[in-house]
Tab-separated table of N, CA and C in Angstrom:
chain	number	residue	atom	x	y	z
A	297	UNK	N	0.851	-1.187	0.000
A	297	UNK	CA	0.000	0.000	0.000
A	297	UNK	C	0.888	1.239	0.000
A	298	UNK	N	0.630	2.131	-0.776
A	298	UNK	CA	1.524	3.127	-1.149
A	298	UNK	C	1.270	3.924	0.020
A	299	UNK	N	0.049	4.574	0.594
A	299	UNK	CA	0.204	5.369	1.896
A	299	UNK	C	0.961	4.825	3.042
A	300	UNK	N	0.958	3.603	3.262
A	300	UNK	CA	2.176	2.584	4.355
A	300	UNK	C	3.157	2.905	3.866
A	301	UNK	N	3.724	2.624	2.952
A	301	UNK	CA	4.958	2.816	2.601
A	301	UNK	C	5.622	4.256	2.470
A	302	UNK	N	4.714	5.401	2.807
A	302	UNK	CA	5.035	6.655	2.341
A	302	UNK	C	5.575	6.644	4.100
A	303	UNK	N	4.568	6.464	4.867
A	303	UNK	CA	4.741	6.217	6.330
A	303	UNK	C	5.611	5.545	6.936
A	304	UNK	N	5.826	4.655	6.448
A	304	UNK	CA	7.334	3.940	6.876
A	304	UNK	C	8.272	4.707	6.739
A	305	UNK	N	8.318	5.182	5.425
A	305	UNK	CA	9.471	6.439	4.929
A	305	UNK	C	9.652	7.133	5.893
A	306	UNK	N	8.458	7.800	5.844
A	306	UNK	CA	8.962	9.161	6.706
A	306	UNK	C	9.302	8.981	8.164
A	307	UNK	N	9.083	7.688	8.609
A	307	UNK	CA	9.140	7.244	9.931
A	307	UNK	C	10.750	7.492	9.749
A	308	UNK	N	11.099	6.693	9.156
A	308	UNK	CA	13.009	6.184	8.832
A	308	UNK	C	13.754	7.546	8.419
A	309	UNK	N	13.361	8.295	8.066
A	309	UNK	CA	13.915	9.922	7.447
A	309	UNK	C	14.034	10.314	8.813
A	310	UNK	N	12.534	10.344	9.499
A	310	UNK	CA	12.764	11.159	10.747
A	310	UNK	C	13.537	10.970	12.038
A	311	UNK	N	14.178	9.357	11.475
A	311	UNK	CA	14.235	9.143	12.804
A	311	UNK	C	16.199	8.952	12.604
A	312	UNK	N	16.706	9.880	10.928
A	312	UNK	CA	18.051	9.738	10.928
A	312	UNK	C	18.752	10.950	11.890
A	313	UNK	N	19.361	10.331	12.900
A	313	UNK	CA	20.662	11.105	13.703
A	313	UNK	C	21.520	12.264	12.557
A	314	UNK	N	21.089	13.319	12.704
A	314	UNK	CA	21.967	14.735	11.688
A	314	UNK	C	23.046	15.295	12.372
A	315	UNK	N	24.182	15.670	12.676
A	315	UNK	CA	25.439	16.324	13.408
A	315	UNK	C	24.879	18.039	13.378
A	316	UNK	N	24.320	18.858	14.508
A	316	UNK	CA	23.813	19.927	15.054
A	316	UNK	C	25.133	20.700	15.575
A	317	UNK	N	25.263	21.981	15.113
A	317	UNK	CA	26.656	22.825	15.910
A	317	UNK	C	26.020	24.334	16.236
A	318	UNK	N	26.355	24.304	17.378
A	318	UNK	CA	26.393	26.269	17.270
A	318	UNK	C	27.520	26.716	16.969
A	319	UNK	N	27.648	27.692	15.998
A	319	UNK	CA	29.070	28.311	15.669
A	319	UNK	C	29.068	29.710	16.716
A	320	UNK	N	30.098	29.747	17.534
A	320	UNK	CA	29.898	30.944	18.466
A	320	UNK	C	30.986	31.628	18.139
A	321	UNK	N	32.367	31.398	17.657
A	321	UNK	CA	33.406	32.082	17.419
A	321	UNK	C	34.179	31.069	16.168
A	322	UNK	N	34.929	32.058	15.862
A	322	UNK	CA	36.030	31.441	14.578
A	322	UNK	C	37.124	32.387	14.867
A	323	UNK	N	37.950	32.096	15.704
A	323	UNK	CA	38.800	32.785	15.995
A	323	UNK	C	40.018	32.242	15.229
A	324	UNK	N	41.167	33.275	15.075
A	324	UNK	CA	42.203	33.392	13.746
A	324	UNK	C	43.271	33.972	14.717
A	325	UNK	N	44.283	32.785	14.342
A	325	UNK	CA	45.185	32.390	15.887
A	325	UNK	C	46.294	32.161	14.623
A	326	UNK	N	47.491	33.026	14.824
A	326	UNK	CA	48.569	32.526	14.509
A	326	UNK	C	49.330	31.097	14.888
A	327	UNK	N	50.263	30.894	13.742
A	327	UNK	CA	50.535	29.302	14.263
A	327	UNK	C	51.399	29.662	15.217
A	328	UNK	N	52.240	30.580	16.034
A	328	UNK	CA	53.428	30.649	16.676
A	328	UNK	C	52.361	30.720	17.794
A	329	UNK	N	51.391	30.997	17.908
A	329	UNK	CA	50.604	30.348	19.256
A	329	UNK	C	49.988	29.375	19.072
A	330	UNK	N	49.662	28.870	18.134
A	330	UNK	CA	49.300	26.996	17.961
A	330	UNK	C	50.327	26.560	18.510
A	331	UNK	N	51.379	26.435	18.204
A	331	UNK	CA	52.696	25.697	18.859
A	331	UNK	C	52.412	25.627	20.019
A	332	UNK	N	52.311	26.539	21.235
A	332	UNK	CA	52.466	26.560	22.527
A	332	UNK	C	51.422	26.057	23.091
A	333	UNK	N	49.808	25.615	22.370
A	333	UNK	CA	49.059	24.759	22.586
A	333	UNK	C	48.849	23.749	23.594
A	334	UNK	N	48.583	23.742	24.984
A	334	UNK	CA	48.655	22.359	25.691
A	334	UNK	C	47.375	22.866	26.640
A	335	UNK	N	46.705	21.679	27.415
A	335	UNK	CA	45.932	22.143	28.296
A	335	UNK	C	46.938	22.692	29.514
A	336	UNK	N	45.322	23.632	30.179
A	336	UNK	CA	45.683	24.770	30.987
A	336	UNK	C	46.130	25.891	30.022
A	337	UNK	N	46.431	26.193	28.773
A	337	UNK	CA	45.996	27.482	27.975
A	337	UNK	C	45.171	27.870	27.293
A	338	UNK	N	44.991	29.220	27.646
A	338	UNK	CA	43.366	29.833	27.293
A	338	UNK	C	43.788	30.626	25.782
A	339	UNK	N	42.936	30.125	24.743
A	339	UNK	CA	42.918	30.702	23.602
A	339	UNK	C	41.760	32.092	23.819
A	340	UNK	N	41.891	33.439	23.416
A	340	UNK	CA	41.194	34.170	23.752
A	340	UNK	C	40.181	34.061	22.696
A	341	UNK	N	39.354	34.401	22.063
A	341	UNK	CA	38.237	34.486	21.650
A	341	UNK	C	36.791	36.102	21.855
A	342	UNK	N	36.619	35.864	20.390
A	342	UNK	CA	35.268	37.398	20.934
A	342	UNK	C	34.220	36.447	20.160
A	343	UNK	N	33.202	36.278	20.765
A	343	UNK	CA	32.112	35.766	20.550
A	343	UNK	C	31.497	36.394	19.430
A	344	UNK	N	30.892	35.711	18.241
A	344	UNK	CA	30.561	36.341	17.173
A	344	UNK	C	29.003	36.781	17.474
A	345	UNK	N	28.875	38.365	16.402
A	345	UNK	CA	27.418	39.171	17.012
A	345	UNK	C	26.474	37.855	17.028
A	346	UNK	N	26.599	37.356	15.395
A	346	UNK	CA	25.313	36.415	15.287
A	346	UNK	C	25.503	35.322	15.195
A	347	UNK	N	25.642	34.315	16.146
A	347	UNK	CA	26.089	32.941	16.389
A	347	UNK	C	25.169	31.687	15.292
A	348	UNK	N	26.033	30.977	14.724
A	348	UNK	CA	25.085	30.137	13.778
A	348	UNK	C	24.989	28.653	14.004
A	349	UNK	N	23.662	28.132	13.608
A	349	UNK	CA	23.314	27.074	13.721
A	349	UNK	C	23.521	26.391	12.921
A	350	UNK	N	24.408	25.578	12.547
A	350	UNK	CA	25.018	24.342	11.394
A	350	UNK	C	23.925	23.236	11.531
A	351	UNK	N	23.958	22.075	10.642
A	351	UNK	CA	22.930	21.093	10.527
A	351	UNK	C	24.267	20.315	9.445
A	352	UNK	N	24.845	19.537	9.862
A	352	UNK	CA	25.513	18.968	8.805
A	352	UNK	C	26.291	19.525	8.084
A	353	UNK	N	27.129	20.745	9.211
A	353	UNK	CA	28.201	21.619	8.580
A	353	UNK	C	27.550	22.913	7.580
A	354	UNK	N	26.300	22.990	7.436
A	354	UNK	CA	25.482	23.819	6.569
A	354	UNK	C	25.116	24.728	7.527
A	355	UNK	N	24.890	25.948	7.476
A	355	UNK	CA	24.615	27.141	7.887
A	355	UNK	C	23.176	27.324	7.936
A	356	UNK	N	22.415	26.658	8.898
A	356	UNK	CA	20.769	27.408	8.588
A	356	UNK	C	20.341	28.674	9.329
A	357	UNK	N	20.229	28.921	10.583
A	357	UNK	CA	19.854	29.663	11.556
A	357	UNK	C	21.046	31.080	12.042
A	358	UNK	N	20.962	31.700	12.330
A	358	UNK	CA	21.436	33.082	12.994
A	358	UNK	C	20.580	33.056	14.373
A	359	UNK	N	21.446	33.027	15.422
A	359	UNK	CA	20.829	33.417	16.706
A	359	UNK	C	21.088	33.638	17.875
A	360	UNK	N	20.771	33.847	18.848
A	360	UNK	CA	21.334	34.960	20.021
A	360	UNK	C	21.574	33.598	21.020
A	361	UNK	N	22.741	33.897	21.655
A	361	UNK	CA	23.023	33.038	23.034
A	361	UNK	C	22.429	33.307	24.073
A	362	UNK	N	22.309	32.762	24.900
A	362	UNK	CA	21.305	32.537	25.935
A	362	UNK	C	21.461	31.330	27.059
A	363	UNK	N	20.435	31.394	27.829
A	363	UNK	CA	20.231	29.785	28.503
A	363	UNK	C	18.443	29.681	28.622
A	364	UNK	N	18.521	28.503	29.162
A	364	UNK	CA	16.645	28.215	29.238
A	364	UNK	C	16.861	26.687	30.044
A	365	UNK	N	15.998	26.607	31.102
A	365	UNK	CA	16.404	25.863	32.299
A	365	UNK	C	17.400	25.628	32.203
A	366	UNK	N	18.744	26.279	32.629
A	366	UNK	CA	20.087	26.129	33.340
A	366	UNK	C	20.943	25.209	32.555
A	367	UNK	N	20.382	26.098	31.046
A	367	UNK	CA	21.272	25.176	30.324
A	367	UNK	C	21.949	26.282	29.379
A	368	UNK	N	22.670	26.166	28.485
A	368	UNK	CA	23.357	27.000	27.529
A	368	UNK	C	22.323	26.732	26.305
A	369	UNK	N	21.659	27.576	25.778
A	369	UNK	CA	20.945	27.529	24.577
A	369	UNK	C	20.978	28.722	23.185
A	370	UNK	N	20.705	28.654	22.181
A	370	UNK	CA	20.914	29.232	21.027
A	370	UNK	C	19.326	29.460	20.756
A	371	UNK	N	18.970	31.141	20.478
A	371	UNK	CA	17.657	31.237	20.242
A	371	UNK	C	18.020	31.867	18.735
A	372	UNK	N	17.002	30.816	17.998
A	372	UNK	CA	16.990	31.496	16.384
A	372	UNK	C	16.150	32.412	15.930
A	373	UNK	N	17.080	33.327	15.668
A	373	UNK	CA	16.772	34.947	14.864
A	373	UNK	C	16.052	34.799	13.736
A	374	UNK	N	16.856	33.961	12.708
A	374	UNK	CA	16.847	34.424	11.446
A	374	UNK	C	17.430	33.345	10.541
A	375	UNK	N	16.310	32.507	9.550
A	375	UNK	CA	16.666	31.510	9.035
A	375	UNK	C	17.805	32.062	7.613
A	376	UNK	N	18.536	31.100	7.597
A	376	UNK	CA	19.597	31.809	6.277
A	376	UNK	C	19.254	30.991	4.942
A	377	UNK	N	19.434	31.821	4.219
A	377	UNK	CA	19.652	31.125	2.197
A	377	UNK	C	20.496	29.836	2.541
A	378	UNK	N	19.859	28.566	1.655
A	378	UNK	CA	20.665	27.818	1.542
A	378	UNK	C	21.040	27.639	0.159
Protein backbone atom coordinates (compact mmCIF):
# COMPACT_ATOMS: atom_id res chain seq x y z
CA UNK A 1 0.00 0.00 0.00
CA UNK A 2 1.52 3.13 -1.15
CA UNK A 3 0.20 5.37 1.90
CA UNK A 4 2.18 2.58 4.36
CA UNK A 5 4.96 2.82 2.60
CA UNK A 6 5.04 6.66 2.34
CA UNK A 7 4.74 6.22 6.33
CA UNK A 8 7.33 3.94 6.88
CA UNK A 9 9.47 6.44 4.93
CA UNK A 10 8.96 9.16 6.71
CA UNK A 11 9.14 7.24 9.93
CA UNK A 12 13.01 6.18 8.83
CA UNK A 13 13.91 9.92 7.45
CA UNK A 14 12.76 11.16 10.75
CA UNK A 15 14.24 9.14 12.80
CA UNK A 16 18.05 9.74 10.93
CA UNK A 17 20.66 11.11 13.70
CA UNK A 18 21.97 14.73 11.69
CA UNK A 19 25.44 16.32 13.41
CA UNK A 20 23.81 19.93 15.05
CA UNK A 21 26.66 22.83 15.91
CA UNK A 22 26.39 26.27 17.27
CA UNK A 23 29.07 28.31 15.67
CA UNK A 24 29.90 30.94 18.47
CA UNK A 25 33.41 32.08 17.42
CA UNK A 26 36.03 31.44 14.58
CA UNK A 27 38.80 32.78 15.99
CA UNK A 28 42.20 33.39 13.75
CA UNK A 29 45.18 32.39 15.89
CA UNK A 30 48.57 32.53 14.51
CA UNK A 31 50.54 29.30 14.26
CA UNK A 32 53.43 30.65 16.68
CA UNK A 33 50.60 30.35 19.26
CA UNK A 34 49.30 27.00 17.96
CA UNK A 35 52.70 25.70 18.86
CA UNK A 36 52.47 26.56 22.53
CA UNK A 37 49.06 24.76 22.59
CA UNK A 38 48.65 22.36 25.69
CA UNK A 39 45.93 22.14 28.30
CA UNK A 40 45.68 24.77 30.99
CA UNK A 41 46.00 27.48 27.98
CA UNK A 42 43.37 29.83 27.29
CA UNK A 43 42.92 30.70 23.60
CA UNK A 44 41.19 34.17 23.75
CA UNK A 45 38.24 34.49 21.65
CA UNK A 46 35.27 37.40 20.93
CA UNK A 47 32.11 35.77 20.55
CA UNK A 48 30.56 36.34 17.17
CA UNK A 49 27.42 39.17 17.01
CA UNK A 50 25.31 36.42 15.29
CA UNK A 51 26.09 32.94 16.39
CA UNK A 52 25.09 30.14 13.78
CA UNK A 53 23.31 27.07 13.72
CA UNK A 54 25.02 24.34 11.39
CA UNK A 55 22.93 21.09 10.53
CA UNK A 56 25.51 18.97 8.81
CA UNK A 57 28.20 21.62 8.58
CA UNK A 58 25.48 23.82 6.57
CA UNK A 59 24.62 27.14 7.89
CA UNK A 60 20.77 27.41 8.59
CA UNK A 61 19.85 29.66 11.56
CA UNK A 62 21.44 33.08 12.99
CA UNK A 63 20.83 33.42 16.71
CA UNK A 64 21.33 34.96 20.02
CA UNK A 65 23.02 33.04 23.03
CA UNK A 66 21.31 32.54 25.93
CA UNK A 67 20.23 29.79 28.50
CA UNK A 68 16.65 28.21 29.24
CA UNK A 69 16.40 25.86 32.30
CA UNK A 70 20.09 26.13 33.34
CA UNK A 71 21.27 25.18 30.32
CA UNK A 72 23.36 27.00 27.53
CA UNK A 73 20.95 27.53 24.58
CA UNK A 74 20.91 29.23 21.03
CA UNK A 75 17.66 31.24 20.24
CA UNK A 76 16.99 31.50 16.38
CA UNK A 77 16.77 34.95 14.86
CA UNK A 78 16.85 34.42 11.45
CA UNK A 79 16.67 31.51 9.03
CA UNK A 80 19.60 31.81 6.28
CA UNK A 81 19.65 31.12 2.20
CA UNK A 82 20.67 27.82 1.54
Amino acid sequence: DDLRWRSRLREALMAVPLNVTARLAEPTVAISALTGLRPGRVVPVDLALRPQLLVEGTPLFDGEPGAQNGHAALSLTRRLET
